[in-house]
Short mmCIF file of C-alpha atoms in Angstrom, two decimals:
data_model
loop_
_atom_site.label_atom_id
_atom_site.label_comp_id
_atom_site.label_asym_id
_atom_site.label_seq_id
_atom_site.Cartn_x
_atom_site.Cartn_y
_atom_site.Cartn_z
CA MET A 1 -0.06 -0.13 0.00
CA ILE A 2 2.40 2.61 1.33
CA ARG A 3 6.10 2.00 1.23
CA LEU A 4 9.37 4.00 2.17
CA ASP A 5 12.59 2.85 0.70
CA ASN A 6 15.73 3.86 1.67
CA ILE A 7 14.87 7.60 1.77
CA SER A 8 17.24 10.51 2.91
CA LYS A 9 15.72 13.73 3.56
CA GLN A 10 17.69 17.15 4.73
CA ASN A 11 15.61 19.97 5.84
CA GLY A 12 18.48 22.88 5.92
CA HIS A 13 21.50 21.76 7.87
CA GLN A 14 19.06 19.20 9.64
CA LEU A 15 19.29 15.74 8.46
CA LEU A 16 16.02 14.05 9.34
CA PHE A 17 15.98 10.64 7.16
CA ILE A 18 19.04 8.28 6.41
CA GLU A 19 18.45 5.56 4.36
CA ALA A 20 15.35 5.13 6.12
CA SER A 21 12.55 2.35 5.33
CA MET A 22 9.06 1.51 6.27
CA GLY A 23 5.77 0.42 5.19
CA VAL A 24 2.16 0.34 6.27
CA GLN A 25 -0.42 -2.12 4.56
CA LYS A 26 -4.31 -2.23 3.96
CA GLY A 27 -5.85 -2.94 7.31
CA GLU A 28 -2.96 -2.06 9.31
CA LYS A 29 -3.17 0.96 11.78
CA ALA A 30 0.55 2.23 12.53
CA GLY A 31 1.15 5.31 15.18
CA LEU A 32 4.41 7.23 14.35
CA VAL A 33 6.25 8.28 17.23
CA GLY A 34 9.76 10.55 17.48
CA PRO A 35 10.77 13.86 19.27
CA ASN A 36 9.06 17.38 18.41
CA GLY A 37 11.08 17.94 15.18
CA ALA A 38 12.23 14.86 14.08
CA GLY A 39 10.36 14.63 10.96
CA LYS A 40 6.69 13.63 11.63
CA THR A 41 5.39 16.06 9.17
CA THR A 42 7.76 15.85 6.71
CA LEU A 43 7.42 12.07 6.50
CA PHE A 44 3.47 12.73 5.92
CA ARG A 45 4.09 15.17 3.36
CA MET A 46 6.55 13.25 1.35
CA ILE A 47 3.96 10.31 1.26
CA THR A 48 1.40 12.71 -0.16
CA GLY A 49 3.81 13.94 -2.72
CA GLN A 50 4.02 17.55 -1.35
CA GLU A 51 7.61 17.24 -0.83
CA GLN A 52 10.28 15.19 -2.60
CA PRO A 53 12.86 12.73 -0.75
CA ASP A 54 16.41 13.67 -1.42
CA ASP A 55 17.35 9.91 -2.31
CA GLY A 56 15.43 6.64 -2.28
CA LEU A 57 12.03 6.10 -3.20
CA VAL A 58 8.00 6.58 -2.02
CA ALA A 59 5.88 3.99 -3.50
CA ILE A 60 1.98 4.20 -3.25
CA ASP A 61 -0.35 1.41 -4.80
CA PRO A 62 -1.51 3.02 -8.27
CA GLY A 63 -5.26 4.06 -7.93
CA MET A 64 -4.98 4.53 -4.11
CA LYS A 65 -6.43 7.41 -2.76
CA ILE A 66 -4.89 9.14 0.35
CA GLY A 67 -6.67 11.35 2.72
CA TYR A 68 -4.16 13.74 4.88
CA PHE A 69 -5.56 15.50 7.93
CA SER A 70 -3.05 17.64 8.83
CA GLN A 71 -3.15 20.80 11.58
CA ASP A 72 -2.76 23.41 8.54
CA VAL A 73 -6.64 23.81 7.85
CA GLY A 74 -6.18 26.41 5.44
CA GLU A 75 -9.33 29.38 4.64
CA MET A 76 -12.81 28.23 5.09
CA SER A 77 -16.04 30.39 4.60
CA GLY A 78 -18.56 30.92 2.62
CA GLN A 79 -20.19 27.67 2.83
CA SER A 80 -22.09 25.54 5.49
CA ALA A 81 -20.11 23.14 7.42
CA VAL A 82 -22.19 20.17 5.84
CA ALA A 83 -20.93 21.70 2.64
CA ALA A 84 -17.66 22.02 3.68
CA VAL A 85 -17.66 18.41 4.71
CA MET A 86 -19.10 16.84 1.42
CA ASP A 87 -16.61 19.32 -0.67
CA GLY A 88 -13.80 16.62 0.11
CA VAL A 89 -15.92 13.95 -1.60
CA GLY A 90 -16.21 15.73 -5.31
CA PRO A 91 -18.84 17.38 -7.23
CA VAL A 92 -21.59 16.42 -4.69
CA SER A 93 -21.71 19.84 -2.61
CA ALA A 94 -21.41 21.82 -5.76
CA LEU A 95 -24.81 20.09 -7.03
CA ALA A 96 -25.92 20.41 -3.22
CA ALA A 97 -25.35 24.24 -3.50
CA GLU A 98 -26.78 24.35 -6.82
CA MET A 99 -29.98 22.85 -5.89
CA ALA A 100 -30.21 25.22 -2.67
CA THR A 101 -29.87 28.28 -5.03
CA LEU A 102 -32.31 27.28 -7.82
CA GLU A 103 -34.94 26.58 -4.85
CA ALA A 104 -34.39 29.79 -3.99
CA ALA A 105 -34.93 31.05 -7.61
CA MET A 106 -38.11 29.09 -7.86
CA VAL A 107 -39.83 30.93 -5.02
CA ASP A 108 -38.51 34.47 -5.98
CA PRO A 109 -41.28 36.69 -7.74
CA ASP A 110 -38.21 38.40 -9.20
CA GLN A 111 -37.30 35.66 -11.80
CA ALA A 112 -41.16 34.67 -11.97
CA ASP A 113 -40.37 35.03 -15.91
CA LYS A 114 -37.38 32.38 -16.08
CA LEU A 115 -39.32 29.77 -13.92
CA GLU A 116 -39.49 27.28 -16.58
CA THR A 117 -35.76 27.37 -17.43
CA ILE A 118 -34.87 27.47 -13.24
CA MET A 119 -37.12 24.45 -13.20
CA GLU A 120 -35.50 22.33 -16.17
CA ARG A 121 -31.97 23.06 -14.72
CA TYR A 122 -33.13 22.09 -11.44
CA GLY A 123 -34.40 18.81 -12.73
CA GLU A 124 -31.05 18.19 -14.58
CA VAL A 125 -28.82 18.93 -11.22
CA LEU A 126 -31.39 16.63 -9.14
CA GLU A 127 -31.03 13.58 -11.36
CA ARG A 128 -27.38 14.06 -11.57
CA PHE A 129 -27.25 14.71 -7.21
CA GLN A 130 -29.31 11.43 -7.37
CA GLU A 131 -27.21 9.49 -9.04
CA LEU A 132 -24.17 10.36 -7.01
CA ASP A 133 -26.25 9.26 -4.08
CA GLY A 134 -26.22 12.62 -2.77
CA TYR A 135 -28.66 12.51 -0.09
CA ALA A 136 -27.17 9.28 1.59
CA LEU A 137 -24.01 11.55 1.69
CA GLU A 138 -25.37 14.33 3.15
CA ALA A 139 -26.90 11.83 5.73
CA ARG A 140 -23.12 10.39 6.37
CA ALA A 141 -21.85 13.81 6.56
CA ARG A 142 -24.09 14.85 9.30
CA GLU A 143 -23.56 11.38 11.06
CA VAL A 144 -19.77 12.21 11.12
CA LEU A 145 -20.16 15.88 11.95
CA ALA A 146 -22.68 14.71 14.91
CA GLY A 147 -19.87 12.14 15.82
CA LEU A 148 -17.67 15.35 16.31
CA SER A 149 -20.08 17.47 18.64
CA PHE A 150 -21.65 19.44 15.76
CA SER A 151 -24.94 20.51 16.52
CA GLN A 152 -27.37 20.48 13.69
CA GLU A 153 -27.16 24.58 14.09
CA ARG A 154 -23.49 24.66 13.76
CA MET A 155 -23.74 22.09 10.67
CA ASP A 156 -25.90 24.45 8.87
CA GLY A 157 -24.11 27.66 9.88
CA ASP A 158 -21.15 29.26 7.81
CA VAL A 159 -18.03 27.40 8.57
CA GLY A 160 -15.88 30.87 8.31
CA MET A 161 -17.56 31.92 11.54
CA LEU A 162 -16.11 28.80 13.61
CA SER A 163 -13.07 29.05 15.79
CA GLY A 164 -9.83 27.24 14.89
CA GLY A 165 -10.70 24.32 17.03
CA TRP A 166 -14.05 23.63 15.27
CA LYS A 167 -12.58 24.45 11.95
CA MET A 168 -9.95 21.25 12.39
CA ARG A 169 -13.08 19.39 13.36
CA VAL A 170 -14.56 20.32 9.48
CA ALA A 171 -11.28 19.22 7.93
CA LEU A 172 -10.92 16.33 9.72
CA ALA A 173 -14.61 15.05 8.92
CA ARG A 174 -14.04 15.90 5.24
CA ILE A 175 -11.32 13.06 5.30
CA LEU A 176 -13.52 10.32 7.37
CA LEU A 177 -16.47 10.90 4.93
CA MET A 178 -14.39 10.57 2.09
CA ARG A 179 -13.36 7.05 3.38
CA PRO A 180 -10.21 6.85 1.48
CA ASP A 181 -7.86 3.60 1.01
CA GLY A 182 -5.04 5.23 3.27
CA MET A 183 -5.48 8.08 5.50
CA LEU A 184 -2.72 9.76 7.38
CA LEU A 185 -3.62 11.46 10.77
CA ASP A 186 -1.34 14.22 12.26
CA GLU A 187 -2.93 14.96 15.55
CA PRO A 188 -6.40 14.33 14.99
CA SER A 189 -6.76 14.01 18.80
CA ASN A 190 -6.34 17.85 19.09
CA HIS A 191 -9.02 20.25 19.83
CA LEU A 192 -11.62 17.31 20.45
CA ASP A 193 -13.84 16.93 23.58
CA LEU A 194 -13.63 13.17 25.41
CA GLU A 195 -17.08 12.23 23.54
CA SER A 196 -15.51 13.19 19.88
CA LEU A 197 -12.61 11.42 20.77
CA ILE A 198 -14.37 8.15 22.17
CA TRP A 199 -16.38 8.78 18.74
CA LEU A 200 -13.41 8.88 16.62
CA GLU A 201 -11.93 6.29 18.04
CA ALA A 202 -14.38 3.59 17.27
CA PHE A 203 -14.60 5.06 13.73
CA LEU A 204 -11.01 4.49 12.98
CA LYS A 205 -11.23 0.64 14.93
CA ASN A 206 -13.76 0.00 11.97
CA TYR A 207 -11.58 1.58 9.21
CA ASP A 208 -10.21 -1.09 7.04
CA GLY A 209 -7.90 0.91 4.82
CA ALA A 210 -4.03 1.82 5.75
CA LEU A 211 -3.67 4.24 8.89
CA LEU A 212 -0.91 6.07 9.90
CA MET A 213 -0.91 8.16 12.47
CA THR A 214 0.23 10.92 15.41
CA SER A 215 -1.02 11.73 18.43
CA HIS A 216 -0.27 12.88 22.24
CA ASP A 217 -3.06 11.02 23.70
CA ARG A 218 -1.55 7.75 24.70
CA ALA A 219 -4.77 6.01 25.51
CA PHE A 220 -6.70 7.04 22.16
CA MET A 221 -3.62 5.71 20.36
CA ASN A 222 -3.16 2.74 22.15
CA ARG A 223 -6.56 1.29 21.32
CA ILE A 224 -6.37 2.21 17.48
CA ILE A 225 -3.25 1.04 16.56
CA GLY A 226 -1.28 -2.30 16.20
CA LYS A 227 2.03 -1.01 15.15
CA VAL A 228 4.58 1.47 15.94
CA VAL A 229 7.22 3.12 13.66
CA GLU A 230 9.63 5.19 15.35
CA ILE A 231 11.77 8.12 13.94
CA ASP A 232 14.92 7.72 15.87
CA GLY A 233 18.15 9.58 14.93
CA GLY A 234 17.42 9.74 11.07
CA GLN A 235 16.43 5.73 11.09
CA LEU A 236 12.49 4.46 11.09
CA ILE A 237 12.26 1.65 13.36
CA THR A 238 9.10 -0.67 13.03
CA TYR A 239 7.98 -2.37 16.34
CA SER A 240 4.67 -4.61 15.94
CA GLY A 241 2.16 -3.86 18.96
CA ASP A 242 0.68 -0.91 20.92
CA LEU A 243 3.06 1.75 22.86
CA ASP A 244 3.01 -0.12 26.17
CA PHE A 245 4.79 -3.12 24.09
CA TYR A 246 6.88 -0.34 22.16
CA ASP A 247 7.78 1.22 25.51
CA GLN A 248 9.23 -2.44 26.67
CA GLN A 249 10.75 -3.24 23.66
CA ARG A 250 12.59 0.31 23.15
CA ALA A 251 14.06 -0.20 26.89
CA LEU A 252 14.93 -3.77 26.48
CA GLY A 253 16.85 -2.45 23.16
CA GLU A 254 18.62 0.48 25.22
CA ALA A 255 19.64 -2.01 28.10
CA GLN A 256 21.09 -4.80 25.41
CA ARG A 257 23.21 -1.75 23.67
CA GLN A 258 23.96 -0.19 27.34
CA ALA A 259 25.14 -3.90 28.12
CA GLN A 260 26.91 -4.46 24.99
CA TYR A 261 28.88 -0.77 24.93
CA GLU A 262 30.18 -1.26 28.55
CA ARG A 263 31.57 -4.46 27.71
CA GLN A 264 33.13 -3.04 24.51
CA GLN A 265 34.39 -0.02 26.83
CA ALA A 266 36.09 -2.74 29.63
CA MET A 267 37.62 -4.90 26.26
CA LEU A 268 38.83 -1.66 25.16
CA ALA A 269 40.46 -0.65 28.15
CA LYS A 270 42.40 -3.99 28.91
CA GLU A 271 43.77 -3.85 25.50
CA ILE A 272 45.06 -0.15 25.71
CA LYS A 273 46.48 -0.85 29.04
CA PHE A 274 48.61 -3.66 27.78
CA ILE A 275 49.66 -1.69 24.69
CA GLU A 276 50.93 1.50 26.79
CA LYS A 277 52.47 -0.83 29.40
CA PHE A 278 54.72 -3.09 26.61
CA LYS A 279 54.99 -0.56 23.89
CA ALA A 280 58.81 0.10 24.67
CA ARG A 281 59.45 -2.98 25.16
CA ALA A 282 61.04 -4.66 22.24
CA SER A 283 60.52 -8.31 23.30
CA HIS A 284 56.52 -7.60 23.40
CA ALA A 285 57.08 -5.41 19.68
CA ALA A 286 55.01 -8.25 17.97
CA GLN A 287 52.01 -8.80 20.30
CA VAL A 288 51.44 -4.57 20.71
CA GLN A 289 51.60 -4.04 17.02
CA SER A 290 48.97 -7.19 16.64
CA ARG A 291 46.78 -5.36 19.11
CA VAL A 292 46.65 -2.14 17.78
CA LYS A 293 45.81 -3.49 14.49
CA LYS A 294 42.73 -5.34 16.06
CA LEU A 295 41.63 -2.59 17.97
CA ASP A 296 41.76 -0.27 14.58
CA LYS A 297 39.45 -2.98 12.58
CA ILE A 298 36.97 -3.19 15.87
CA GLU A 299 33.62 -1.82 15.11
CA ARG A 300 32.99 0.74 17.90
CA VAL A 301 29.58 0.78 19.70
CA GLU A 302 28.14 4.01 20.19
CA ALA A 303 26.54 4.75 23.93
CA PRO A 304 22.67 4.62 23.30
CA ARG A 305 21.43 7.90 23.01
CA ARG A 306 19.62 8.90 26.52
CA ARG A 307 15.81 10.29 26.10
CA GLN A 308 16.14 13.43 28.44
CA SER A 309 13.24 13.56 30.84
CA VAL A 310 13.35 16.18 33.44
CA GLN A 311 10.96 15.93 36.23
CA PHE A 312 9.28 19.33 37.66
CA GLU A 313 9.39 19.39 41.57
CA PHE A 314 6.57 21.08 43.64
CA GLN A 315 7.80 23.38 45.98
CA SER A 316 4.87 23.02 48.73
CA PRO A 317 2.35 25.76 48.37
CA PRO A 318 0.54 27.41 51.31
CA ARG A 319 -2.04 25.81 53.07
CA SER A 320 -5.74 26.83 52.08
CA GLY A 321 -8.65 26.33 54.75
CA GLU A 322 -10.70 23.44 54.28
CA ASP A 323 -13.66 25.15 52.15
CA VAL A 324 -11.53 26.02 48.88
CA ILE A 325 -14.92 26.84 46.72
CA SER A 326 -18.41 27.08 47.27
CA LEU A 327 -20.96 27.67 44.91
CA ARG A 328 -24.65 28.34 45.95
CA ASN A 329 -27.80 28.51 44.03
CA VAL A 330 -26.11 29.77 40.90
CA HIS A 331 -27.81 30.82 38.27
CA LYS A 332 -26.21 31.36 34.88
CA GLY A 333 -27.33 31.34 31.14
CA TYR A 334 -26.53 32.61 27.81
CA GLY A 335 -28.85 34.73 26.01
CA ALA A 336 -31.98 32.23 26.15
CA LYS A 337 -30.15 29.40 27.16
CA PRO A 338 -29.76 28.63 30.58
CA ILE A 339 -26.25 26.68 31.87
CA TYR A 340 -26.74 26.44 35.32
CA ASP A 341 -29.96 27.01 37.30
CA GLY A 342 -29.50 26.69 41.29
CA LEU A 343 -25.89 24.72 41.16
CA ASP A 344 -24.67 24.16 44.57
CA PHE A 345 -21.22 22.79 44.75
CA LEU A 346 -18.47 22.57 47.55
CA VAL A 347 -15.04 21.43 47.16
CA ARG A 348 -12.96 20.85 50.29
CA ARG A 349 -9.10 20.79 50.53
CA LYS A 350 -6.98 18.10 48.46
CA GLU A 351 -10.02 17.59 46.99
CA ARG A 352 -9.26 16.86 42.80
CA TRP A 353 -12.33 17.42 40.80
CA CYS A 354 -12.45 16.56 37.32
CA VAL A 355 -15.23 18.10 35.22
CA LEU A 356 -17.58 15.85 32.78
CA GLY A 357 -19.97 16.94 30.26
CA ALA A 358 -20.99 17.16 26.71
CA ASN A 359 -19.90 20.10 24.44
CA GLY A 360 -22.20 23.42 25.82
CA ALA A 361 -22.80 21.68 29.37
CA GLY A 362 -20.84 24.56 31.19
CA LYS A 363 -17.49 22.65 31.99
CA SER A 364 -15.47 25.92 31.04
CA THR A 365 -18.32 28.18 32.23
CA LEU A 366 -17.74 26.48 35.70
CA LEU A 367 -14.36 27.04 35.68
CA LYS A 368 -14.53 30.70 34.29
CA LEU A 369 -17.15 31.49 37.34
CA VAL A 370 -14.92 29.55 39.78
CA ALA A 371 -11.45 32.12 38.30
CA GLY A 372 -14.04 35.03 38.51
CA ASP A 373 -13.57 35.39 34.74
CA THR A 374 -17.55 35.63 34.39
CA LYS A 375 -20.00 36.51 36.87
CA PRO A 376 -23.27 34.51 38.09
CA ASP A 377 -26.31 35.82 37.12
CA GLN A 378 -27.96 34.94 40.64
CA GLY A 379 -26.18 33.08 43.56
CA ALA A 380 -22.75 33.17 44.98
CA VAL A 381 -19.53 32.03 44.37
CA ASN A 382 -17.05 31.97 47.15
CA ILE A 383 -12.97 31.20 47.39
CA GLY A 384 -12.48 30.23 50.83
CA ALA A 385 -9.61 31.68 53.24
CA SER A 386 -5.63 31.53 52.17
CA VAL A 387 -6.78 30.25 48.87
CA LYS A 388 -4.05 30.98 45.98
CA MET A 389 -5.51 30.13 42.67
CA GLY A 390 -3.75 29.21 39.42
CA TYR A 391 -6.04 29.23 36.53
CA PHE A 392 -4.94 27.89 33.08
CA ALA A 393 -7.73 28.79 30.50
CA GLN A 394 -7.65 28.59 26.81
CA HIS A 395 -6.76 32.13 26.24
CA SER A 396 -3.86 32.19 28.54
CA MET A 397 -1.61 31.33 25.87
CA ASP A 398 -2.57 34.87 24.02
CA LEU A 399 -1.57 36.76 27.20
CA LEU A 400 2.19 36.20 26.35
CA ASP A 401 4.45 39.10 25.28
CA GLY A 402 5.42 38.28 21.61
CA GLU A 403 8.29 40.33 22.14
CA GLU A 404 10.11 39.01 25.04
CA THR A 405 12.25 36.17 25.03
CA ILE A 406 11.05 32.94 27.38
CA PHE A 407 14.01 34.02 29.72
CA GLU A 408 12.79 37.46 29.89
CA SER A 409 9.30 35.96 30.48
CA LEU A 410 9.95 33.90 33.14
CA GLU A 411 12.26 36.82 34.84
CA ARG A 412 9.69 39.41 34.63
CA SER A 413 7.00 37.12 36.20
CA PHE A 414 9.65 35.97 38.96
CA PRO A 415 12.15 38.96 39.23
CA GLN A 416 13.63 37.61 42.69
CA ALA A 417 14.76 34.23 41.46
CA GLY A 418 18.28 33.17 40.31
CA GLN A 419 19.26 32.64 36.66
CA GLY A 420 19.97 29.14 37.95
CA ALA A 421 16.53 28.27 39.22
CA LEU A 422 15.25 29.86 36.16
CA ARG A 423 16.97 27.86 33.92
CA THR A 424 16.18 24.91 35.54
CA LEU A 425 12.40 25.30 35.43
CA ALA A 426 12.87 26.39 31.80
CA GLY A 427 14.70 22.70 31.62
CA CYS A 428 12.05 20.93 33.14
CA PHE A 429 9.18 22.40 30.55
CA GLY A 430 11.20 21.27 27.42
CA PHE A 431 13.25 24.49 26.97
CA SER A 432 17.00 23.61 27.12
CA GLY A 433 20.49 25.61 26.06
CA ASP A 434 19.55 28.04 23.65
CA ASP A 435 15.92 27.55 23.34
CA VAL A 436 15.18 30.15 26.39
CA GLU A 437 16.48 32.90 23.75
CA LYS A 438 13.34 32.43 21.29
CA PRO A 439 10.98 35.20 21.15
CA CYS A 440 7.50 33.91 22.44
CA ARG A 441 5.87 35.08 19.29
CA VAL A 442 7.53 32.49 17.50
CA LEU A 443 6.56 29.61 19.78
CA SER A 444 4.30 27.01 18.77
CA GLY A 445 0.73 26.10 20.74
CA GLY A 446 2.68 23.42 22.49
CA GLU A 447 5.59 25.65 23.71
CA LYS A 448 3.22 28.43 24.62
CA ALA A 449 1.12 26.04 26.73
CA ARG A 450 4.68 24.90 28.45
CA LEU A 451 5.58 28.13 29.09
CA VAL A 452 2.65 29.21 30.58
CA MET A 453 2.40 26.34 32.91
CA ALA A 454 5.71 26.70 34.10
CA LYS A 455 4.81 30.06 35.28
CA MET A 456 1.92 28.89 37.02
CA LEU A 457 3.69 26.13 39.06
CA PHE A 458 6.74 27.97 39.75
CA ASP A 459 5.45 29.75 42.97
CA PRO A 460 2.75 27.37 43.39
CA PRO A 461 -0.68 28.02 44.13
CA ASN A 462 -2.84 25.86 46.24
CA LEU A 463 -5.87 25.79 44.13
CA LEU A 464 -5.37 24.66 40.36
CA VAL A 465 -7.97 25.31 37.75
CA LEU A 466 -6.99 23.84 34.83
CA ASP A 467 -9.06 23.90 31.50
CA GLU A 468 -7.60 21.42 28.84
CA PRO A 469 -4.44 21.78 30.12
CA THR A 470 -2.70 18.96 27.84
CA ASN A 471 -4.29 20.18 24.44
CA HIS A 472 -1.21 20.94 23.03
CA LEU A 473 1.40 19.23 25.03
CA ASP A 474 3.32 16.45 23.71
CA MET A 475 3.33 12.99 25.44
CA ALA A 476 6.46 13.19 27.31
CA THR A 477 5.75 16.84 28.67
CA LYS A 478 2.13 15.19 29.38
CA GLU A 479 3.71 12.60 31.53
CA MET A 480 5.94 14.88 33.29
CA LEU A 481 2.99 17.31 34.22
CA VAL A 482 1.08 14.37 35.24
CA ALA A 483 3.88 13.05 37.51
CA ALA A 484 4.44 16.53 39.11
CA LEU A 485 0.61 17.10 39.83
CA ALA A 486 0.38 13.73 41.49
CA ASP A 487 2.74 14.94 44.11
CA PHE A 488 0.73 18.46 44.40
CA GLU A 489 -0.70 18.66 47.72
CA GLY A 490 -2.97 21.42 46.87
CA THR A 491 -6.92 21.56 45.62
CA MET A 492 -7.47 20.72 42.07
CA LEU A 493 -10.74 21.58 39.36
CA PHE A 494 -9.72 20.41 35.96
CA VAL A 495 -11.11 19.72 32.45
CA SER A 496 -9.71 17.31 30.42
CA HIS A 497 -10.29 14.92 27.50
CA ASP A 498 -7.04 12.86 28.67
CA ARG A 499 -8.36 10.16 29.67
CA HIS A 500 -4.77 9.23 31.31
CA PHE A 501 -4.93 12.62 32.80
CA LEU A 502 -8.37 12.11 34.29
CA GLY A 503 -7.70 8.98 35.65
CA ALA A 504 -4.26 9.54 37.18
CA LEU A 505 -5.23 12.69 38.92
CA SER A 506 -9.16 12.59 39.55
CA ASN A 507 -10.77 11.33 43.04
CA ARG A 508 -13.85 13.21 42.53
CA VAL A 509 -16.29 13.68 39.59
CA LEU A 510 -18.66 16.41 38.75
CA GLU A 511 -20.97 14.84 35.75
CA LEU A 512 -23.07 17.96 34.25
CA THR A 513 -25.80 16.13 32.02
CA PRO A 514 -29.28 17.85 30.61
CA GLU A 515 -31.03 15.86 33.52
CA GLY A 516 -28.76 17.31 36.10
CA VAL A 517 -25.40 17.83 37.72
CA HIS A 518 -24.35 14.77 39.46
CA GLN A 519 -21.45 14.41 41.95
CA TYR A 520 -19.32 11.16 42.43
CA GLY A 521 -16.77 10.35 45.19
CA GLY A 522 -14.00 8.46 43.56
CA GLY A 523 -11.96 9.31 40.48
CA TYR A 524 -12.76 9.05 36.74
CA THR A 525 -11.60 5.35 36.85
CA GLU A 526 -13.96 4.76 39.56
CA TYR A 527 -16.42 6.64 37.57
CA VAL A 528 -16.30 4.48 34.65
CA ALA A 529 -16.41 1.54 36.51
CA ARG A 530 -19.66 2.38 38.14
CA THR A 531 -21.51 4.03 35.17
CA GLY A 532 -20.16 1.82 32.25
CA GLN A 533 -19.99 4.95 30.03
CA GLU A 534 -16.22 6.82 29.56
CA ALA A 535 -18.16 10.24 29.06
CA PRO A 536 -21.64 11.55 29.96
CA GLY A 537 -24.65 11.21 27.39
CA LEU A 538 -22.42 8.11 25.69
CA HIS A 539 -24.33 4.48 25.55
CA PRO A 540 -22.89 1.87 28.41
CA GLY A 541 -19.90 0.31 27.30
CA GLY A 542 -19.44 3.03 24.51
#
C-alpha cells in the first residue's frame, strides 16, 4: 500500500532521514512516534507528494486514494459546515449548493419569468445529485459531524464563523467522509472533547484502509494501533504492538545496547592498558603491533542516546482553609440558553475534581465562574480563606508578550529568582540551552502552553483550575506534568479530554448532564467502572 524505501531527507542543515524504510499495508493501523522536530510532518508530506525525498523511493499502490489531515486547515468560509465536508468527496456538494440556489430562485417573484428554465435546470441537477447518491452522502456527512459534537445549527452555519478548533473538526470530518484507501492523520485528537474522541476511536477501529497517525493522547492511540513506527536518529524503526509494547521493547533494546557498550569499553580499556604497558619493550613488539591492528579494526559500539526526561518538582504550596470553593444557588445562562439553574457545589481541601459533560454543558463556564472570569446571573461563588489560585484557560497563551524571550518572560514573572533556578525551570518544561532565547511570538501552541504552565507552577498556588491543560502538550511533557501533579499537595478543579490525565489525577467527578448535575466520590476510573461509560451521554460500554 504505502512504502518508503531507503529515503534520505535534509531540511536546511538538519538531516531528518538517512536511508530509512517503512511500510503500511491495507488494514494496518500504525502510530508514528518521535520527538518534536524529528520529521513526522515531513514524512506525511513525502507520502502525499507535497515534498520529495532527496534520495530513495516513496511507493504508493496505483489508484490508491490518500486522505491527509494536518493541523494547517487553510481558509474556509462562505459555505455551511456540511457543504465544506461534502466538498472533500467531489462534485456532490457543488450540486447540492446549486440545488439550494435554484430552490430559492423558484420562489423568488423577481425571477418568475425564468421559472421554466430554472425548473428544467433543477431537474437536471437533481437527477445528477441522485445518481451520485447525494442524499445518502449528506446524511453520512451529518452523522460524522454529529460524532464530532456538531449541533444541527452549527452544521448549517457558515464555516467561516467557526473558531480554529471547530474548523479543524470540519477538516477532519472531510477526510473521514471520504473513506480513502489510506489515511494520514497528524494529531487528530487535538481540539476534540472526550465524547468526540471516543466516537473517533470507534470510527478508526472500524476503518479498513491503511492508517498512519500521530497523537499526543496515549490512551487514544493505544486503543487503535497495532504497530509503531519510530523516527530515531534519522532511522525508521518498526515495532509490532501498541505503545506499551513499544516502550518495553525500546527499554529492552536500550539496556542491551548499554550492556554491549560497557562490555566493549571494558575490553578496549584492557587492550589499551596492555599496549601502554609494553609498547617500549622490544620483546613484546609483535604482540603490541597485533593488538594495535586489532583495535583499529574493531567497530565501535556507540553509547545509547539517552532520552532526556526532566522531572518538575513542586515546592510545597501554602495551606488553604478546609472549604476551598463554594457555589450556592448559582444561575448562569447565555442569552435564552440556561447553563446552570441553582447549582450548589462545594470543593474541600485536597479534593481533585474533574468536570465531565457534553459540549455546551457548561464545563468551561464553571471554571470561569470559579476563576472570576465571568459572574453568575444569580447566587454566590465564594473562594475560601488563604486560597491562592492558578488558572490555566484556553486564552492564557494569548497573554504572553510576543517580543519577550522565554527567559525574559520568566524573569519578569519572578524577578527575585536566580538565573540558575529559572534555567532549571525552563529545562523541566522542555526549553533547554539556547531555546530560552526564542521570542514568544515564534513559539508553537505546545511551547506557549508549556511556558504558561511553568509560570503557573513555579510559585505554586494551592488551588489549580485547569481548562484542557494538555491540549497542545506532547506525550513526554504530559507524562512529566501528570507525575508532578500527582505529588501536588493542593486542590484541583479541571476539565480534560485526556483519559490518562483524568484517571491519574482525579479523586472526585462532577458530571454535567441535561438531566442535572451528579457528583461522584472516587475519581474518573471509578466513575467509568460505576457508570459503564467513559463520558456523559454515551451508551454504556461506548
